[in-house]
XYZ file of C-alpha atoms in Angstrom:
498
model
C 21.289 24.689 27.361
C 24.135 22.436 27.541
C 25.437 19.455 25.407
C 28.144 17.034 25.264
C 29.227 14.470 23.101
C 26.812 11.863 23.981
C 26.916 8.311 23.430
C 26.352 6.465 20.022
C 23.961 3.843 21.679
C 21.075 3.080 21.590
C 19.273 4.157 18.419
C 16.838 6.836 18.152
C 16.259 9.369 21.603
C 16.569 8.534 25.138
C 16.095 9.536 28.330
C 19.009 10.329 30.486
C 19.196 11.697 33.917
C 20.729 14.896 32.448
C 18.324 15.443 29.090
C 18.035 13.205 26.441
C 20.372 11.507 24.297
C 20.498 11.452 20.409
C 21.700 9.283 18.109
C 21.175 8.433 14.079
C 23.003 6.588 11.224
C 24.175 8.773 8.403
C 27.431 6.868 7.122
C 27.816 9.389 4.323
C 27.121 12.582 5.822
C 30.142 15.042 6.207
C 28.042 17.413 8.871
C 24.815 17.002 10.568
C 22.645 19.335 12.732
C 20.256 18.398 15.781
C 16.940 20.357 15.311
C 14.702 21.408 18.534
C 11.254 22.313 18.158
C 9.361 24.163 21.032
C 6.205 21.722 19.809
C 5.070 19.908 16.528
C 3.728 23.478 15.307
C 6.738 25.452 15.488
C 7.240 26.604 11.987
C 11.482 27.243 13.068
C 13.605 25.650 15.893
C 14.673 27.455 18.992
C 17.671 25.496 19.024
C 19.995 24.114 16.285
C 23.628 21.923 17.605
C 26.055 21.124 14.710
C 27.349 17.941 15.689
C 30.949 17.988 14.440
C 33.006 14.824 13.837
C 34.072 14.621 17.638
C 30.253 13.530 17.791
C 30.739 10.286 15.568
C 31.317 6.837 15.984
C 31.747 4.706 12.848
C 28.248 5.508 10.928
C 26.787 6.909 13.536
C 25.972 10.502 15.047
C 25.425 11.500 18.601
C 25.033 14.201 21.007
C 23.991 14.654 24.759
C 21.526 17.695 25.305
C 20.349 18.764 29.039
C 18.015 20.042 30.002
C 15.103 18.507 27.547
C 13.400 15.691 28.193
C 9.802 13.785 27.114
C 7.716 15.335 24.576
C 11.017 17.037 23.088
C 10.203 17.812 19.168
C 13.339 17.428 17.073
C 14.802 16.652 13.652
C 17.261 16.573 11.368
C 19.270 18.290 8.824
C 22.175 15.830 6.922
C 24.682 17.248 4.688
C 26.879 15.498 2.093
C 26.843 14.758 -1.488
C 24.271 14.186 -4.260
C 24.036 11.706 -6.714
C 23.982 12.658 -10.713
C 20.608 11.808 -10.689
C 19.910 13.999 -8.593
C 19.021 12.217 -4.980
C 20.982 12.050 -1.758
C 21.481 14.458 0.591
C 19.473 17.537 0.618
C 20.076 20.186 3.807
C 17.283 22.472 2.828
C 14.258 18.942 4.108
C 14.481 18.651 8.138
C 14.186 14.910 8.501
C 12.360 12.500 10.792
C 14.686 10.168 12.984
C 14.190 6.673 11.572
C 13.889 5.289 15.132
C 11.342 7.761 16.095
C 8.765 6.665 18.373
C 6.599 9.315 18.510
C 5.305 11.466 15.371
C 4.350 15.107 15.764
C 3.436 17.963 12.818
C 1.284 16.748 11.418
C -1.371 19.869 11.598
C 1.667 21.747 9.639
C 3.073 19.016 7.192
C 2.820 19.477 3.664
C 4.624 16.403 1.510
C 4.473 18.313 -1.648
C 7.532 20.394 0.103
C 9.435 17.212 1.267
C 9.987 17.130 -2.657
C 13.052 19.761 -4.546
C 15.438 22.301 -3.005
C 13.148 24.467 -0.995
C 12.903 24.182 2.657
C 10.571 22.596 4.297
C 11.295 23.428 7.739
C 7.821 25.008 8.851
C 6.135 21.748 7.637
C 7.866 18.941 8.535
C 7.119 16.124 10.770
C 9.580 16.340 14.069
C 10.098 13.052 16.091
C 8.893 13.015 19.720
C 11.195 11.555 22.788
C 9.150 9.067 24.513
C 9.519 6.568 26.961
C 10.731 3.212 25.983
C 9.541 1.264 28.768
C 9.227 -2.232 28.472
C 5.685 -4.416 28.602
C 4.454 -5.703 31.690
C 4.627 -9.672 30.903
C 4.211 -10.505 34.250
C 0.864 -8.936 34.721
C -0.120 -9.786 31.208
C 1.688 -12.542 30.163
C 1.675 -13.703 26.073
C -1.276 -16.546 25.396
C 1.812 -19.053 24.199
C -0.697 -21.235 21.776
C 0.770 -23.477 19.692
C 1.247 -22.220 16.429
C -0.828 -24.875 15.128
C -3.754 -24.031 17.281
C -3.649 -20.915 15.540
C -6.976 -18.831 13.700
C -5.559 -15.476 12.876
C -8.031 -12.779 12.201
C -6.626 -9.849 9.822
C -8.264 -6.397 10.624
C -7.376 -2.799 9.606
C -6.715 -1.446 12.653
C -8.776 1.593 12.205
C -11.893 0.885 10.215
C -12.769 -2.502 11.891
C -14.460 0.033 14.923
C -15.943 2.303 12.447
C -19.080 0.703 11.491
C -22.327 1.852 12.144
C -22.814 -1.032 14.282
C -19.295 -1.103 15.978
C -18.793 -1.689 19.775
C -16.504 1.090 20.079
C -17.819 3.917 21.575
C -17.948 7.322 19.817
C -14.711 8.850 20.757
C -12.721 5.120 20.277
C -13.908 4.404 16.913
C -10.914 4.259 14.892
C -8.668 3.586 17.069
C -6.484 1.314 19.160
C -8.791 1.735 22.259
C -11.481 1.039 20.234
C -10.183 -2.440 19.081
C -10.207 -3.097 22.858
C -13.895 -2.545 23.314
C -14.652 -5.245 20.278
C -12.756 -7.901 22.367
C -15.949 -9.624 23.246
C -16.851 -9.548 19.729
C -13.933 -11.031 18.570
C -14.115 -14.147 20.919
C -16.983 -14.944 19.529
C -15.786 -15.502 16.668
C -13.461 -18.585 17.556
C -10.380 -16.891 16.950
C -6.848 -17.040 18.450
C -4.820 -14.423 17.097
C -5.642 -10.392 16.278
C -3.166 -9.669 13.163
C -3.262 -5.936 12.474
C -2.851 -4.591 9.266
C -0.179 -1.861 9.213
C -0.240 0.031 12.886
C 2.947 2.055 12.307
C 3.031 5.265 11.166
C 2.133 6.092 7.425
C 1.543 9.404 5.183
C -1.883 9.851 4.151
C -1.389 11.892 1.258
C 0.966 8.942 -0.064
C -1.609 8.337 -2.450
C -2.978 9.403 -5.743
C -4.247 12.845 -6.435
C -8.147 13.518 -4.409
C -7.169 10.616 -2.511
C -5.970 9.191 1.237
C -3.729 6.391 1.775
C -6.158 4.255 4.095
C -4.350 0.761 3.823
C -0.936 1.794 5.312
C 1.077 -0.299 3.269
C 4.001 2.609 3.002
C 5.565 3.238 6.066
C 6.951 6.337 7.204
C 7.997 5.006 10.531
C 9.087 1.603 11.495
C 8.758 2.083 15.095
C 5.496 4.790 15.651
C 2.365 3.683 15.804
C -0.022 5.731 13.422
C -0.852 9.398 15.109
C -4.784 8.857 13.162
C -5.287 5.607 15.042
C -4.445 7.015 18.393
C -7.418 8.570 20.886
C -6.601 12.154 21.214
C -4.075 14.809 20.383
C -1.329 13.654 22.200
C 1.594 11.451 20.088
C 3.435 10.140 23.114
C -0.126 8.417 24.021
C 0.065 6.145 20.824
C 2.559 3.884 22.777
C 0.654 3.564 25.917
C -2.704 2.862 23.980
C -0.967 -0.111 22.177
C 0.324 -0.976 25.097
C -3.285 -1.381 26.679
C -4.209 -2.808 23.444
C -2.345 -6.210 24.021
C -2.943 -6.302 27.542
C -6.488 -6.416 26.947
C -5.690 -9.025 24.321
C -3.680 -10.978 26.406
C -5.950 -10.996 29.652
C -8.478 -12.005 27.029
C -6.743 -14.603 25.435
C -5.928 -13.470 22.062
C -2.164 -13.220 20.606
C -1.626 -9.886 18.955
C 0.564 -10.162 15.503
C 1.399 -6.721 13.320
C 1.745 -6.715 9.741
C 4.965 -5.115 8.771
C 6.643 -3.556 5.827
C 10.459 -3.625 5.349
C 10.569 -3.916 2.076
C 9.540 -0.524 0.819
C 9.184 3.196 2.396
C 7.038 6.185 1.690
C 9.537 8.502 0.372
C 8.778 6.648 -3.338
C 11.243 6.764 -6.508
C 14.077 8.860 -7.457
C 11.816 12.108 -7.666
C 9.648 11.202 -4.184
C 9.657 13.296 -1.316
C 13.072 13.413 1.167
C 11.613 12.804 4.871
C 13.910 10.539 6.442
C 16.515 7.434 5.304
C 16.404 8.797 1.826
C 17.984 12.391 3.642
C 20.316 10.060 6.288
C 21.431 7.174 4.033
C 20.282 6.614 0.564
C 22.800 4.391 -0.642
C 22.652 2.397 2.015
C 18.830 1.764 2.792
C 17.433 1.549 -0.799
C 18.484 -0.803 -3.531
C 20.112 1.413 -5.971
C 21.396 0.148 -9.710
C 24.529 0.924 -10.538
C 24.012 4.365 -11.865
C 21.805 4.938 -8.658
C 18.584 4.589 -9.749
C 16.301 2.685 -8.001
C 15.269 -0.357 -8.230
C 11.396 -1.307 -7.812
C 11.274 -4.851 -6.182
C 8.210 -3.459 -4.175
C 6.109 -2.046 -6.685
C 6.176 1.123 -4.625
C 8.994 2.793 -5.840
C 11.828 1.956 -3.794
C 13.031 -1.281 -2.155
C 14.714 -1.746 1.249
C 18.048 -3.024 0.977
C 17.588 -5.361 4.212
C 20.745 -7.825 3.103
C 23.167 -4.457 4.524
C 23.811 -4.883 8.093
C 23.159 -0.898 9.213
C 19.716 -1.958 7.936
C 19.590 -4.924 9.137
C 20.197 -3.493 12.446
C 16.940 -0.771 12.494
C 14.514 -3.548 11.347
C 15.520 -5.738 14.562
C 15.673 -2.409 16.466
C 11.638 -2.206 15.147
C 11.364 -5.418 15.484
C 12.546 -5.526 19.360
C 10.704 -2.361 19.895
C 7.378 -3.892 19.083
C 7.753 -7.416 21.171
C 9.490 -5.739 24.111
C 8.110 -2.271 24.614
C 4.764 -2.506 23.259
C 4.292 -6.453 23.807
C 3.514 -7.842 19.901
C 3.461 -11.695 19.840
C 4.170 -11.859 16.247
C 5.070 -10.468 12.754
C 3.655 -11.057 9.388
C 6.093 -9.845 6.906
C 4.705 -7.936 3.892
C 6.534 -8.868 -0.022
C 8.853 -11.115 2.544
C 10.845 -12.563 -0.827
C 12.025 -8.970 -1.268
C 14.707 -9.828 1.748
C 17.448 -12.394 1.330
C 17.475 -15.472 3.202
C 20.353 -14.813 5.299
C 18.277 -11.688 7.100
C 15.187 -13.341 7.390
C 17.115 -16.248 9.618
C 18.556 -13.755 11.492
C 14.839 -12.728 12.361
C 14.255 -15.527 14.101
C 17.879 -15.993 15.751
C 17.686 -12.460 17.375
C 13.538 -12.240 18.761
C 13.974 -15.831 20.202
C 16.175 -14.411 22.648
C 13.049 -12.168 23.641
C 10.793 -14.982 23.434
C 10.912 -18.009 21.616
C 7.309 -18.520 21.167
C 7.128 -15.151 18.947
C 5.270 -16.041 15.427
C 6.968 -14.763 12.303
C 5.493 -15.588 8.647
C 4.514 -13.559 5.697
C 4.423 -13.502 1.855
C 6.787 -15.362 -0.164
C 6.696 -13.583 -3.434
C 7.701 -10.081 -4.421
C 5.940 -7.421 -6.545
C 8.921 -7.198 -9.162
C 12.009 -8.306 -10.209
C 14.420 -8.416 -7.763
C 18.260 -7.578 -7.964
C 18.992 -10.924 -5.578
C 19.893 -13.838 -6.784
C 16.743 -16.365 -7.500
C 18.895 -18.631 -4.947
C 18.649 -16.055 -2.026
C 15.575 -14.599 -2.023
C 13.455 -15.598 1.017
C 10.747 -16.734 -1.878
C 7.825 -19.532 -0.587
C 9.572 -22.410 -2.577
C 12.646 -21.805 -0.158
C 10.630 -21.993 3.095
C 12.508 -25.025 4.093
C 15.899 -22.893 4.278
C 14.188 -20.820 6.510
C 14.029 -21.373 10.273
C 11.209 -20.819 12.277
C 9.598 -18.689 9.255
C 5.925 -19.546 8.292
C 4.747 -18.523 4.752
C 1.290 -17.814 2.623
C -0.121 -20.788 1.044
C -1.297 -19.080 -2.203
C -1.926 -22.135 -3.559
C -5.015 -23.017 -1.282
C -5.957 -19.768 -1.829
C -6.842 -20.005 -5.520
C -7.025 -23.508 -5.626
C -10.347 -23.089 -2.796
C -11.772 -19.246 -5.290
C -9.745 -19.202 -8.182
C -7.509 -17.102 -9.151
C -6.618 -13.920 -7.332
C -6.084 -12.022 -10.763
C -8.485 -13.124 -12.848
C -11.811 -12.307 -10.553
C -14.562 -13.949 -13.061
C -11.738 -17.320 -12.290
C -13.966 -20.080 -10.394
C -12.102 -22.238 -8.082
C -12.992 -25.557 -6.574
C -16.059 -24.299 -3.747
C -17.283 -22.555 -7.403
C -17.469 -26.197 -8.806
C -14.324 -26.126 -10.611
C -13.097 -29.586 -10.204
C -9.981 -28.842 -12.062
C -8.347 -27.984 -9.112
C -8.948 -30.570 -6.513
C -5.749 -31.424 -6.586
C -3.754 -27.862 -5.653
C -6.759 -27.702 -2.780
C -5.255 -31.144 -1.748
C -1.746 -29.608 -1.968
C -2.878 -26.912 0.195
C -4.890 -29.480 2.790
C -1.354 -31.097 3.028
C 0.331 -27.779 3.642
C 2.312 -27.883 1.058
C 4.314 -30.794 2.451
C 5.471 -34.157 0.634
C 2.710 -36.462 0.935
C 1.939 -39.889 -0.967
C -2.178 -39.013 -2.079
C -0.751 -35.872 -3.749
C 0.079 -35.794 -7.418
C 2.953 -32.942 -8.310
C 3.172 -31.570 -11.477
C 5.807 -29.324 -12.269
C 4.450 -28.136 -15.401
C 1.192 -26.023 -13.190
C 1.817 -22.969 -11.628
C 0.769 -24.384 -8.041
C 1.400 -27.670 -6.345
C 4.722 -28.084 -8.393
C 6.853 -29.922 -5.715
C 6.581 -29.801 -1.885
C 8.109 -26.788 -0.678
C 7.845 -27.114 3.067
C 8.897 -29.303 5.724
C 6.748 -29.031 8.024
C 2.728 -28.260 8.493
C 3.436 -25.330 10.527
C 6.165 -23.716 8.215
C 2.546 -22.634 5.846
C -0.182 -20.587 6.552
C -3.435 -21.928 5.063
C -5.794 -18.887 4.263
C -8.752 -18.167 1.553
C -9.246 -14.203 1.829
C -7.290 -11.582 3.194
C -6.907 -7.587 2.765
C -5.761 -7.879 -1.389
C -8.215 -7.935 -3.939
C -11.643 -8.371 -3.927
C -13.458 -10.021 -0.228
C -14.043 -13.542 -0.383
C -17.646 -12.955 -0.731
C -17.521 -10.666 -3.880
C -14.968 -12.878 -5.582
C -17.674 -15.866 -5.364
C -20.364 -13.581 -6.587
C -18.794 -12.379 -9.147
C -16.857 -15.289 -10.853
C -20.575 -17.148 -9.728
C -23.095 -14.263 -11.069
C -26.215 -16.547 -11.270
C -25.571 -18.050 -7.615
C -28.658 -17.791 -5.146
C -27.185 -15.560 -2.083
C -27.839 -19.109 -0.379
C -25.310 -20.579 -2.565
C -22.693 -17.492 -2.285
C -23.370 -18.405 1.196
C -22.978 -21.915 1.319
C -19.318 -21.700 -1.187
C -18.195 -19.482 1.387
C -18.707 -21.509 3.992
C -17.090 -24.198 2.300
C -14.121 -21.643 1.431
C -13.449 -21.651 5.238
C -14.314 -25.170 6.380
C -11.001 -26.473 3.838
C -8.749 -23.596 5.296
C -9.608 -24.497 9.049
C -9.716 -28.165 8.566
C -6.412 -28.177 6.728
């Protein structure tokens, strides 16, 4: 098996007439070794190239291999210094490639041993080369609504098929070809837009002790969908199956939208397990105080430093990977105020070039504290500074249940009439308007924040806290169910009407 030098461009693996070509970001690293697997089983490689500094440009690695080609398991080992605290670079954990597009292992992975010195080679997670076609738009072209036409539907993207009554059929429920077969269903509804809550790939032991991760909300890949929502045993089919996803969508009507996370990974705090940019580039993906300890912006552990322009880079990279290849007409950014202003306008800049009809809005708030400065943070209150960006209306959201904290909280379809004007607020879209009273001395409805209707996404209920309909029964325990029903109603009718 032969290899050359290769070619620092693109990201991630890909095809070349010869083999395949590798390339990662590891600014740090002083040696780094190119791991091939036989499959996602193999407990040791059958092949392992030290890529010397011949095979670097700038921050980033490369090498050429022949003779390998699609469905090729690889990873990673990155060695180079560690911190006093103890994090950094740690040889002994094979890593996954950041841009990896395909996920394999997973029969053989163990997390617990992503964590301390000890090696962790016969379960890890190996990338997968896959294609990296791009979507057919000609045969399925993107619906193009107006974003003010817009009724986006939020669904997890493997237990909306798994009811009892689900139109999936047996061996689709769960999965991305199951979404497909609830199409009809989901026309019915009146909607315009499918936004899926977290499809890329996620650890399910990221989660407390006897429990699963089921929400998704802590990546492990930016750019694979997740191997559990995926019919079958084969990883390189989770691309095509999204693929056929939005087509179906598209021929149907419906826009497609993903819900993404940036702003935190899966690897967790200073003691969390090493599985891939903690082992390629700690200092440079995570926000890190000055005696390199983490800092929790997130609420998760760690927090993306997105303001750096390697990072930067791999979230457009994801970003352009999901509108080109797979066909996504949208992003909804999760904890969006975690990333500075500057980087979320670049967002925009760089995807219009795709497509200029491409949605982007998510949450303007954080979890935490945040290292930015108040002035940069891509926060709600600075939606006008941001171009083509959409944001969460929380404020129509509470004003219309109550509060999202405080569950037993009754807001105005409840009866409480205290908050008829913050509903009005949210009717206006959070725009200056002459029938609405501001008050900077509330929590909501302080001053108009946006500039425009379409710059705020009106909403009652989405996947935090409790459903719509338990938060009215709850904060309303002596309601009739035909009053729960009728509040909720009325929950809906002010969102859509707005």
């Amino acid at each position: 098996m032969a290899f050359g030098i290769g070619r620092p461009w693109p990201l991630g693996s890909s095809c070349t007439e010869a083999g395949v070509n590798f390339v990662v970001a590891a600014p740090q690293a002083t040696k780094v070794e190119l791991l091939l697997f036989e499959n996602g089983s193999s407990a040791e490689p059958y092949r392992v190239i030290p890529l010397d500094l011949n095979h670097r440009s700038g921050d980033y690695w490369h090498v050429a291999v022949e003779g390998v080609g699609l469905g090729c398991c690889y990873g990673y080992r990155v060695f180079g210094p560690k911190c006093s605290s103890g994090h950094g670079f740690n040889p002994a954990k094979v890593l996954l490639d950041p841009c990896a597009r395909a996920i394999s292992g997973w029969d053989v992975y163990n997390r617990e041993l992503a964590t301390g010195d000890q090696p962790n080679t016969a379960n890890c997670l190996k990338a997968v080369v896959t294609e990296r076609e791009r979507f057919d738009f000609q045969r399925f072209p993107r619906p193009r609504r107006p974003w003010r036409q817009s009724v986006i539907y939020e669904l997890h993207p493997g237990g909306f098929t798994k009811a009892d009554k689900s139109p999936a059929s047996p061996n689709h429920c769960g999965t991305f070809l199951g979404l497909i077969e609830s199409i009809p269903y989901l026309l019915s509804l009146g909607i315009t837009t499918v936004e899926l809550l977290p499809p890329m790939a996620f650890d399910p032991h990221d989660a407390p002790a006897g429990r699963l991760n089921y929400w998704g909300y802590s990546p492990l890949s930016w750019f694979a969908p997740h191997h559990a929502y995926v019919a079958g045993n084969d990883a390189q089919q989770g691309r095509s199956q999204v693929r056929s996803l939005v087509e179906a969508c598209h021929k149907a009507g419906l826009e497609v939208i993903v819900d993404v996370v940036y702003n935190h990974t899966t690897e967790g705090g200073d003691k969390g397990p090493t599985l891939s940019w903690r082992g390629f580039a700690d200092q440079t993906y995570y926000l890190q105080s000055e005696d390199r300890k983490y800092q929790d912006v997130s609420g998760c552990g760690n927090s993306i430093a997105a303001n750096r322009p390697l990072v930067r880079q791999l979230i457009l990279e994801s970003m352009r990977c999901w509108a080109l290849e797979l066909g996504v007409d949208g992003f909804r950014f999760d904890l969006m105020a975690i990333h500075d202003i500057e980087t979320m306008n670049l967002i925009p800049k760089e995807l219009k070039k795709i497509d200029p009809t491409i949605f982007l809005y998510g949450e303007g708030w954080t979890a935490g504290d945040s290292p930015l400065p108040l002035e940069k943070r891509a926060l709600k209150n600075h939606v006008k500074q941001l171009n083509d960006i959409a944001v969460f209306s929380d404020d129509i959201r509470d004003g219309v249940k109550g509060h999202w904290s405080n569950v037993e909280d009754k807001g105005f379809v409840s009866g409480n009439k205290n908050l008829k004007e913050i509903v009005a607020f949210g009717v206006v879209a959070s725009t200056n308007h002459p029938q609405i009273k501001y008050d900077k001395n509330r929590s909501y409805a302080q001053f108009p924040y946006a500039d425009s209707p379409t710059k705020v996404i009106g909403y009652v209920s989405c996947h935090d806290n409790n459903t719509l309909y338990d938060k009215l029964k709850i904060a309303n325990p002596t309601a009739s169910e035909k009053e729960l029903v009728a509040m909720d109603k009325l929950a809906n009718t002010i969102v859509l009407t707005s």
